[in-house]
CSV table of C-alpha atoms in Angstrom, one decimal:
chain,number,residue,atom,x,y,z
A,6,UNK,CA,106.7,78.5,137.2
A,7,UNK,CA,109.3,76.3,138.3
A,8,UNK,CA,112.9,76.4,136.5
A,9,UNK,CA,115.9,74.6,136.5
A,10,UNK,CA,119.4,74.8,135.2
A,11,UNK,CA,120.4,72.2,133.5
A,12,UNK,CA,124.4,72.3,132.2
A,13,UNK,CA,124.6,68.5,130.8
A,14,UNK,CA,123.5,68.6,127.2
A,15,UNK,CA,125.7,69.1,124.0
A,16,UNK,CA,124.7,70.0,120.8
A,17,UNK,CA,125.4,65.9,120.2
A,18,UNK,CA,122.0,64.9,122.8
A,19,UNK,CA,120.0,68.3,121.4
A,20,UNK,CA,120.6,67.1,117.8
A,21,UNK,CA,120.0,63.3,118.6
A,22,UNK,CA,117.3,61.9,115.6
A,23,UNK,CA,117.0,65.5,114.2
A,24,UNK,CA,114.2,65.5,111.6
A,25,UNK,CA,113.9,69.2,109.7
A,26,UNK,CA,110.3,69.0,108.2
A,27,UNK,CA,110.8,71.2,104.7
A,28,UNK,CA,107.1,71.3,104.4
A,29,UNK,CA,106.8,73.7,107.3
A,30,UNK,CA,104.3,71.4,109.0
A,31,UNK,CA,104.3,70.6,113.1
A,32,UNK,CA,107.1,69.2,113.5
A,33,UNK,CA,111.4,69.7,113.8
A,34,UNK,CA,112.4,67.1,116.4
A,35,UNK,CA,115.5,66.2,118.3
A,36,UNK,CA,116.5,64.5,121.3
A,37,UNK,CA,116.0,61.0,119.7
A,38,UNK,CA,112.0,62.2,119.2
A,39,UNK,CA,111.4,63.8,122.8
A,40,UNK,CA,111.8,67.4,121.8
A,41,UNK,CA,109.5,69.0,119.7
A,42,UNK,CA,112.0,72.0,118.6
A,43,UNK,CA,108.8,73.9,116.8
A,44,UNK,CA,105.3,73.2,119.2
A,45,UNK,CA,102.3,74.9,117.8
A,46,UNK,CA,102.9,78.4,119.2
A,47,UNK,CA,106.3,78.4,117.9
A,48,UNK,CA,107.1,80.9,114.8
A,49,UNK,CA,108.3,79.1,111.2
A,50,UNK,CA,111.6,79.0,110.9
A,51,UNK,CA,113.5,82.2,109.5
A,52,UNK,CA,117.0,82.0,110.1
A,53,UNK,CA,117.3,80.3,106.6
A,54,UNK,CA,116.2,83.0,104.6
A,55,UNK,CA,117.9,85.4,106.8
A,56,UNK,CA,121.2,84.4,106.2
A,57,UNK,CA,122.1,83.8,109.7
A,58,UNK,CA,122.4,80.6,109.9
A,59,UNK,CA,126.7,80.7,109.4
A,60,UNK,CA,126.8,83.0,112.3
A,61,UNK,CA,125.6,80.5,114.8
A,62,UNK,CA,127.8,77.8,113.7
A,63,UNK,CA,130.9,79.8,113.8
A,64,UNK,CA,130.1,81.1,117.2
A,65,UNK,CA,129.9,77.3,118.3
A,66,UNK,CA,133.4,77.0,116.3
A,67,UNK,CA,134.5,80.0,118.5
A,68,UNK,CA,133.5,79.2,121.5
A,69,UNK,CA,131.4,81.6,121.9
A,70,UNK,CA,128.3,81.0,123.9
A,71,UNK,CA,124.9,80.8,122.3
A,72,UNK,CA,122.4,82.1,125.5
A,73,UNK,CA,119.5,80.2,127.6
A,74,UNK,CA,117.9,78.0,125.7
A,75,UNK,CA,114.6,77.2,127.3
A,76,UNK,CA,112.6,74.3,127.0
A,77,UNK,CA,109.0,73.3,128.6
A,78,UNK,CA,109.2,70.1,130.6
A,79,UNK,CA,105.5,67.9,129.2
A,80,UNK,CA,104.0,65.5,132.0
A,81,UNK,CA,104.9,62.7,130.0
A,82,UNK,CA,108.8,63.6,130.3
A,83,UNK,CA,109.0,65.4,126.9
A,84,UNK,CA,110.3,68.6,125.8
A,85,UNK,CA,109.2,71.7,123.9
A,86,UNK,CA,111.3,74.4,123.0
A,87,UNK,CA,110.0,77.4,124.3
A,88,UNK,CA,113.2,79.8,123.4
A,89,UNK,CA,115.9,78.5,121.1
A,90,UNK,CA,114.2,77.1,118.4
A,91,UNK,CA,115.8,79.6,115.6
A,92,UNK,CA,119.4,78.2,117.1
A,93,UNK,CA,118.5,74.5,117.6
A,94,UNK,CA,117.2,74.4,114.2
A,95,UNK,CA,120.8,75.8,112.7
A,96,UNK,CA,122.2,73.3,114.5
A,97,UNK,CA,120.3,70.5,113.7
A,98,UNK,CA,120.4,71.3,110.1
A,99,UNK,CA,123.7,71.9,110.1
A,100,UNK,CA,125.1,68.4,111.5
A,101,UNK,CA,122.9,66.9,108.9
A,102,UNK,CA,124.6,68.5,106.2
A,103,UNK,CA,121.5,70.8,105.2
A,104,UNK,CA,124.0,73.8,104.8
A,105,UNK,CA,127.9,74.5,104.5
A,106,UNK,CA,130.2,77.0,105.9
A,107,UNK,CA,133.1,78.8,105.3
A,108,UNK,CA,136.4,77.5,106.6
A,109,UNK,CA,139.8,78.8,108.0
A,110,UNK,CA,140.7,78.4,104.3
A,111,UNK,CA,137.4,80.1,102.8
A,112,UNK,CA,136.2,77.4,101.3
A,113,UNK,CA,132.8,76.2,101.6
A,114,UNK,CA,132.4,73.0,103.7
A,115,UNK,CA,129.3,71.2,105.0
A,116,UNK,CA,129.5,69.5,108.3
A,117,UNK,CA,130.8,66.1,107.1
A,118,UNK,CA,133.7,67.9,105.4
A,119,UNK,CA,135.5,69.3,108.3
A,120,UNK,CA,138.2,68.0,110.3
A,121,UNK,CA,137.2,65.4,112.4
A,122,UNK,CA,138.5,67.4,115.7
A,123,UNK,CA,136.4,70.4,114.6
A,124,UNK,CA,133.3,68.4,114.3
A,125,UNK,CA,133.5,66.8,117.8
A,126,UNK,CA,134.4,70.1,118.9
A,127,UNK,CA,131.2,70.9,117.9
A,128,UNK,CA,128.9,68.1,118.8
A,129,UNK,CA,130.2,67.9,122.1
A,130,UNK,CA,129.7,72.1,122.6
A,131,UNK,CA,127.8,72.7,125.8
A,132,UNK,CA,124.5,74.2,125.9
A,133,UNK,CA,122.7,75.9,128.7
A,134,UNK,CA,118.9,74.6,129.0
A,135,UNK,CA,116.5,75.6,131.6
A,136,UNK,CA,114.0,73.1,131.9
A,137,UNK,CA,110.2,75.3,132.8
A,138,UNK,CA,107.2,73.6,134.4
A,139,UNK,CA,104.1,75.2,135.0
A,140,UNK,CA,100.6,75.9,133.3
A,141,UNK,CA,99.9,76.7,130.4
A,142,UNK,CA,99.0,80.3,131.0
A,143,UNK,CA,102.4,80.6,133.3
A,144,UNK,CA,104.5,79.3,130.3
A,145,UNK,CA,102.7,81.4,127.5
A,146,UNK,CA,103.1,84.6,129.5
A,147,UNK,CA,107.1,84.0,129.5
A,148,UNK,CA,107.1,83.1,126.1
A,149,UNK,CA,105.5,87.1,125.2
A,150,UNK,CA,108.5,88.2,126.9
A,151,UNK,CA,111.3,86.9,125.4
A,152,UNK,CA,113.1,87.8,122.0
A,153,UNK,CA,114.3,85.1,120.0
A,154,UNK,CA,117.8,86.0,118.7
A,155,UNK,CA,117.1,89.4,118.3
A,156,UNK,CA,114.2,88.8,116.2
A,157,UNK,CA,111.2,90.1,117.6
A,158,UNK,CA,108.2,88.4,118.2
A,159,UNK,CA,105.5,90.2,115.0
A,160,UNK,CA,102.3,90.6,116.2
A,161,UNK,CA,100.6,87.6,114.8
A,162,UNK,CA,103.3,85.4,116.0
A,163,UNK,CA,102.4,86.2,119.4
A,164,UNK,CA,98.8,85.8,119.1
A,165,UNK,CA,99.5,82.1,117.5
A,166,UNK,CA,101.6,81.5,120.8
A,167,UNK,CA,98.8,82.9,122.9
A,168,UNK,CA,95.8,80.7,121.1
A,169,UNK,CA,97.7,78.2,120.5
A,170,UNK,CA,95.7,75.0,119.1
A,171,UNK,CA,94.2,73.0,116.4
A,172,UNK,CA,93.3,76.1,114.8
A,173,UNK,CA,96.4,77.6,115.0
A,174,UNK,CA,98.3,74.6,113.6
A,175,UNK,CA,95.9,74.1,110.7
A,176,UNK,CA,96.0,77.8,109.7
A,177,UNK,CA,99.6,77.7,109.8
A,178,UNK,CA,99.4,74.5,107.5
A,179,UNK,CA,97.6,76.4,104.9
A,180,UNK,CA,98.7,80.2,105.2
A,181,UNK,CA,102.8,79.8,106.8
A,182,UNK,CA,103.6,77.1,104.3
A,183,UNK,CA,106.2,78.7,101.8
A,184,UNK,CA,105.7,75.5,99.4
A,185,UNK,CA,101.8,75.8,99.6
A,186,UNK,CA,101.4,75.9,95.4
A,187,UNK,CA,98.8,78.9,96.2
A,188,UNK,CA,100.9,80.9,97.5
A,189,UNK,CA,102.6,82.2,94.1
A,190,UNK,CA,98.7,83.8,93.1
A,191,UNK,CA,98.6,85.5,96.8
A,192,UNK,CA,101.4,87.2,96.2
A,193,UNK,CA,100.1,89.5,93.9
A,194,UNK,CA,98.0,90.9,96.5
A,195,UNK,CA,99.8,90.3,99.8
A,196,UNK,CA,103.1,91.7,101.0
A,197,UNK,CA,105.3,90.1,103.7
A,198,UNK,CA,106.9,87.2,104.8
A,199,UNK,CA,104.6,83.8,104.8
A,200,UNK,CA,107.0,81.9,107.5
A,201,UNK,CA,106.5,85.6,110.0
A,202,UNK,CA,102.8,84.7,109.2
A,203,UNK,CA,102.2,87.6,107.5
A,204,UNK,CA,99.3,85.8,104.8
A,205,UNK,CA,97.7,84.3,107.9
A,206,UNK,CA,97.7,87.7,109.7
A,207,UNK,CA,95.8,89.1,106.6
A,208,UNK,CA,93.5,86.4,106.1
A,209,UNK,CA,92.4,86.6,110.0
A,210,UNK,CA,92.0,90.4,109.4
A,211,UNK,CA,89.6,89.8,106.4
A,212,UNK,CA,87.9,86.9,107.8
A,213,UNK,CA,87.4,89.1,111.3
A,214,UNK,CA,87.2,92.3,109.9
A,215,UNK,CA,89.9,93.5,111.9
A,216,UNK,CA,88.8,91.8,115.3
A,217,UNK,CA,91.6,88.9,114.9
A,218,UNK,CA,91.9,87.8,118.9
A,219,UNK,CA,88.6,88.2,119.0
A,220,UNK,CA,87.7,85.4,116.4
A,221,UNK,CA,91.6,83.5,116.9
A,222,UNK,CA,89.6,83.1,120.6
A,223,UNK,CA,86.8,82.1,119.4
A,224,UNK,CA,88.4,79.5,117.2
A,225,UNK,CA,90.9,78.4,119.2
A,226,UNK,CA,89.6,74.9,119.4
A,227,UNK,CA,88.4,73.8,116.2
A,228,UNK,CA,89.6,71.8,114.3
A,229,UNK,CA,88.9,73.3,110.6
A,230,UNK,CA,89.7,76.6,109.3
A,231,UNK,CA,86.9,76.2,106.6
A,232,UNK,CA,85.4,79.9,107.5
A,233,UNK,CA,88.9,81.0,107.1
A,234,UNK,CA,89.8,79.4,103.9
A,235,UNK,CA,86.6,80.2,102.3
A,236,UNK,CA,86.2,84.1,102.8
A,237,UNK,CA,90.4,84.2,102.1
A,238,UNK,CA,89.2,82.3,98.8
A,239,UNK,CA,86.4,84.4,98.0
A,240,UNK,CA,88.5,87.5,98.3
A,241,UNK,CA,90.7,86.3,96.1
A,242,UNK,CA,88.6,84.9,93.4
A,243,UNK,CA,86.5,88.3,93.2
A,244,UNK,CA,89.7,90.2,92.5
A,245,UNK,CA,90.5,87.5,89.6
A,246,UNK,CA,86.8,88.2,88.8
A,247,UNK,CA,87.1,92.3,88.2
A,248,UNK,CA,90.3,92.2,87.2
A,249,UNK,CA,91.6,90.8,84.4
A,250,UNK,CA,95.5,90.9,84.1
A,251,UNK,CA,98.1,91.4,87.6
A,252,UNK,CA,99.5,94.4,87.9
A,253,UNK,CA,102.3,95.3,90.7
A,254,UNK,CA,100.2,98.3,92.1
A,255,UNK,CA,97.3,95.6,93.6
A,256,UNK,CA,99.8,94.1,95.8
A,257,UNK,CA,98.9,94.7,99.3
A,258,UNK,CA,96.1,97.1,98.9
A,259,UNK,CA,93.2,96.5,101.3
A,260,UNK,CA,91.4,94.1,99.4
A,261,UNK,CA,89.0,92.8,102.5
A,262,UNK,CA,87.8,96.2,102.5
A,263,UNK,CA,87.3,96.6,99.2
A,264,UNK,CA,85.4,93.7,99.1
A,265,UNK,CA,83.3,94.3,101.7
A,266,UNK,CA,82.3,97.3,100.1
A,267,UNK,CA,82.2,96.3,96.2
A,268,UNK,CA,81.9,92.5,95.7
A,269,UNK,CA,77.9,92.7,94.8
A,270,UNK,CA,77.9,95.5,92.7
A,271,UNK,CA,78.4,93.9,89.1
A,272,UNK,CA,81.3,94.8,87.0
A,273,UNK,CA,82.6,94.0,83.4
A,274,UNK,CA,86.2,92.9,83.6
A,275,UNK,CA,87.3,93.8,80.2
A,276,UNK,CA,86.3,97.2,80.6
A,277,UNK,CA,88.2,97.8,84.0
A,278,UNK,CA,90.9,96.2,82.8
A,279,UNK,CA,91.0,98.6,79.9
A,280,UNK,CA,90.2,101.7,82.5
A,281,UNK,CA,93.2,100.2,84.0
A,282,UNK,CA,95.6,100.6,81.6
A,283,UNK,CA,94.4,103.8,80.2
A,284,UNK,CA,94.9,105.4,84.2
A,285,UNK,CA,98.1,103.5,85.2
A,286,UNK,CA,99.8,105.3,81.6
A,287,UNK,CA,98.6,108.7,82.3
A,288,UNK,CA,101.4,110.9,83.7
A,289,UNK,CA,99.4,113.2,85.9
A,290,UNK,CA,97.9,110.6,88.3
A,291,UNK,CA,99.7,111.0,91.6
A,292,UNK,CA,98.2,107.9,93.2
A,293,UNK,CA,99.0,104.8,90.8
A,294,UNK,CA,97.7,102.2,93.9
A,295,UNK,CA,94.0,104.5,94.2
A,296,UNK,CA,93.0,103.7,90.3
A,297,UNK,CA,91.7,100.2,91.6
A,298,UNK,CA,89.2,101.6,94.0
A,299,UNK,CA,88.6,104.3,91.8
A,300,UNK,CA,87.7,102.5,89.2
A,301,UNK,CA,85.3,99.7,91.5
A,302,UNK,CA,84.2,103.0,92.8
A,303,UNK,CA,82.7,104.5,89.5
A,304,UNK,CA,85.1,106.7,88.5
A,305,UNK,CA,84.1,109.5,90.6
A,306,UNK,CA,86.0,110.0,93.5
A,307,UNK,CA,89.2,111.9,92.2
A,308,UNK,CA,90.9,112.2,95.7
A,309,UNK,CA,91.8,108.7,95.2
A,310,UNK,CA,94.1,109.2,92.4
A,311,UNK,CA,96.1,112.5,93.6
A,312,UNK,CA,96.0,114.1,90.1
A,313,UNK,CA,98.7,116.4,89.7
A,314,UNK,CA,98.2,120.0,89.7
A,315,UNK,CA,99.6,122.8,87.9
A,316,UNK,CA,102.8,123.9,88.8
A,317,UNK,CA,103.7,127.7,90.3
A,318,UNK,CA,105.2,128.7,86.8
A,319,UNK,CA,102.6,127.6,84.9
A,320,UNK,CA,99.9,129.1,87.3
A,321,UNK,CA,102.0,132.3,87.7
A,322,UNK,CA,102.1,132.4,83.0
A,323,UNK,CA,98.3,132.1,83.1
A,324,UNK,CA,97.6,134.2,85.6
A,325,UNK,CA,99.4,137.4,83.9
A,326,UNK,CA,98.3,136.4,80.8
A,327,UNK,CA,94.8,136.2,81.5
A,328,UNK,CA,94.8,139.6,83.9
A,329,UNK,CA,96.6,141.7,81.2
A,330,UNK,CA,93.7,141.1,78.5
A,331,UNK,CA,91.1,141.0,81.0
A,332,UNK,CA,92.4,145.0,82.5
A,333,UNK,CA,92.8,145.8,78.6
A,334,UNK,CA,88.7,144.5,78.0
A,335,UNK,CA,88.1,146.2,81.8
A,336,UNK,CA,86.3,143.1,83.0
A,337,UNK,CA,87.2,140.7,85.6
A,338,UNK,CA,90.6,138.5,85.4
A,339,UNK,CA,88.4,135.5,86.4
A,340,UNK,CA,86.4,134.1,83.6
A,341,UNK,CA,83.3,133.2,85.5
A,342,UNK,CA,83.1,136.2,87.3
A,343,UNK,CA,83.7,138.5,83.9
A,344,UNK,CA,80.1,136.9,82.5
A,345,UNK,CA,78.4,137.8,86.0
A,346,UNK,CA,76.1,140.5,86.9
A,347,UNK,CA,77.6,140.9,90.4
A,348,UNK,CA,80.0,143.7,91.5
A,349,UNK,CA,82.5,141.5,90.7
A,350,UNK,CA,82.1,141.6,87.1
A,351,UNK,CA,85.3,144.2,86.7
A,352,UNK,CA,87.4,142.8,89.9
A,353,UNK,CA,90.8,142.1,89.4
A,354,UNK,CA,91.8,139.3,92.1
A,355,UNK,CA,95.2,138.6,93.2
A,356,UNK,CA,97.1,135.9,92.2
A,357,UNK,CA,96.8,134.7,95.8
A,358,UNK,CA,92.8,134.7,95.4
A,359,UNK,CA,92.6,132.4,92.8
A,360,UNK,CA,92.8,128.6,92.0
A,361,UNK,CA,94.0,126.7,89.2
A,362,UNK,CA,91.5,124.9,86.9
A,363,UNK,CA,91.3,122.6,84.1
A,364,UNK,CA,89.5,124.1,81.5
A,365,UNK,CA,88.4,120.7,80.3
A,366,UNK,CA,88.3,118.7,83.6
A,367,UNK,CA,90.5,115.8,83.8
A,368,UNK,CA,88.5,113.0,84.3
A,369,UNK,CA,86.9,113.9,80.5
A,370,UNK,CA,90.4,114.1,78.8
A,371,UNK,CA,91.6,117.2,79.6
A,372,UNK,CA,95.4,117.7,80.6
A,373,UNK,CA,97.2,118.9,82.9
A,374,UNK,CA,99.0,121.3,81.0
A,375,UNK,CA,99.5,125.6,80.2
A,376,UNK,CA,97.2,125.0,77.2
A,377,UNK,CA,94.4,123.8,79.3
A,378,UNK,CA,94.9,125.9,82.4
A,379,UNK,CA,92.7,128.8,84.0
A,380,UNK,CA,92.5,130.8,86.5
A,381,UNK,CA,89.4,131.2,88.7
A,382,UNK,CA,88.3,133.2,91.9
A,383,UNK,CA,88.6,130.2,94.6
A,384,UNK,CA,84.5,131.0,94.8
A,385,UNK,CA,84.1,130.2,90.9
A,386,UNK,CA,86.6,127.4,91.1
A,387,UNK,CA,84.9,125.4,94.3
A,388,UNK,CA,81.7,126.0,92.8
A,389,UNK,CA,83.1,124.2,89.2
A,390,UNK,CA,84.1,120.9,90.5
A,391,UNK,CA,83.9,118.5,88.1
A,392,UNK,CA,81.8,120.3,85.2
């Protein structure tokens, strides 16, 4: 790859025709139209919502220099940015009055408010570019190494960068657009950051089940994300279609996998919903997020809600209670074993030999509380389960 230092462009040329796209599509250009500040392999831009947009401007103000920029010399004498776009964009939005600043006075000025010497100060700052030409595997390979203003590159930024195309720019349309009106419903069951393509990462993990640079390589070329879009859509619906009301503890559960698993077996959405509400308000489920799979799941697999077990004083109360009348009756201290015919029938276990149960299990109303608390050989209590 071939670079070259170039020492004779000011924030003034870089910012030349800036146009800030606020719909997040391809686009941000400067350079009266020959740079494209964000090509398709390029992250969204974050330094908006990451309040750090101030800090490059008053470096500028300072004199302080803002590192290499690079930028990707096209055969047809454009420019993409390949480092700097973060930067560039502050700039660019800031000379265009898109965001104000604090001055020496603390008060709050966009950039057509200050002095006149501070603004050419500023348009006429000196920027240092190195212009890269090479192929396109040469320039993608330097882009994976370099960290963008101390932001590192997430995962599924890289692999946009690396399968760069019209599928990557479509499925950034739909699933990195922060004003998509979807994106409000998605939110209930996705965490993290649209613009760091979080929402595309997941839908390419549903869509791929888990193989996503296998099927973003695959993909790479077309020019639809319809296979995308659909199975994202279907996801979503069937969770609408189980569920009936929101709640907080859905978001950013593994809903492609439940999917997968559940989505033909039929369910009545009133009655989860009720199971729902009747799980997520009793106080000795551990595992508020597991009552969703639970419930899909037939209300049998316990593990999945961590109910909460009886504490050592309570264990400790039952346990002499329940050995005292069982040595004054001379039978076993453990229930089950007192009604046997074994040689256990009279054994009086330890305290460490034995296991806490529900008398009435839990999953048919009983609590987890002294009143409804026994002690069992850990033979007996295995045996129990769910009974």
């Amino acid at each position: 790859m071939k670079t070259t230092l170039r020492t004779d462009l000011s924030i003034k040329d870089i910012c030349k025709g800036f146009v800030y796209n606020e719909l997040e599509g391809k686009g941000l250009f400067g350079m009266a139209g020959k740079l494209t500040i964000q090509p398709e392999y390029q992250r969204n831009y974050i330094y908006k919502d990451m309040n750090r947009e101030a800090s490059v401007i008053e470096s500028v103000i300072k004199g302080y220099p803002l590192g290499l920029i690079y930028f990707v010399k096209k055969e047809d004498g454009t420019f993409e940015v390949l480092d700097g776009q973060q930067r560039i964009t502050s700039l660019g939005r800031f000379v265009t009055n898109k965001f104000a600043i604090a001055d020496k006075d603390g008060i709050e000025q966009v950039f057509d408010g200050l002095d006149d010497n501070i603004k050419e100060d500023i348009l006429n700052f000196q920027l240092l570019v190195y212009e890269c030409e090479g192929t396109e595997t040469e320039i993608k390979e330097w882009f994976k190494t370099i960290n963008i203003a101390g932001v590192p590159l997430k995962p599924q930024e890289l692999l946009n960068a690396v399968f760069s195309g019209p599928f990557v720019t479509e499925a950034k349309r739909v699933f990195s657009n922060s004003n998509n009106a979807d994106i409000q419903i998605w939110s209930h069951y996705l965490c993290g950051d649209v613009k760091r393509q979080d929402y595309l990462e997941k839908a390419l993990e549903w869509v791929s089940h888990g193989n996503i640079s296998s099927y973003m390589s695959k993909h790479r070329q077309d020019s639809n994300i319809f296979e995308l879009q659909t199975y994202f859509i279907s996801v979503i619906d069937w969770i609408q279609s189980v569920f009936e009301e929101y709640e907080k503890e859905m978001k950013g559960l593994d809903w492609g996998r439940l999917y997968e698993t559940y989505h033909n077996k039929a369910y009545d959405k009133i009655e989860n919903s009720n199971k729902v509400k009747s799980l997520l308000s009793d106080d000795f489920i551990g595992n508020r997020r597991g009552v969703f799979e639970y419930i899909l799941g037939g209300c049998k697999d316990n593990r999945l809600l961590e109910i909460r077990v009886f504490d050592e004083r309570t264990k400790k109360k039952v346990y002499n209670a329940q050995t005292a009348k069982a040595q004054s009756e001379g039978v076993s201290n453990c229930p089950l074993c007192a009604i046997g015919s074994d040689s256990n029938k009279t054994r009086i276990w330890k305290l460490s030999e034995m296991d806490a149960d529900h008398v009435t299990a839990w999953s048919k109303g009983g609590a987890t509380s002294e009143e409804n608390c026994q002690m069992l050989c850990k033979t007996h209590n295995r045996a129990k389960g769910n009974k």
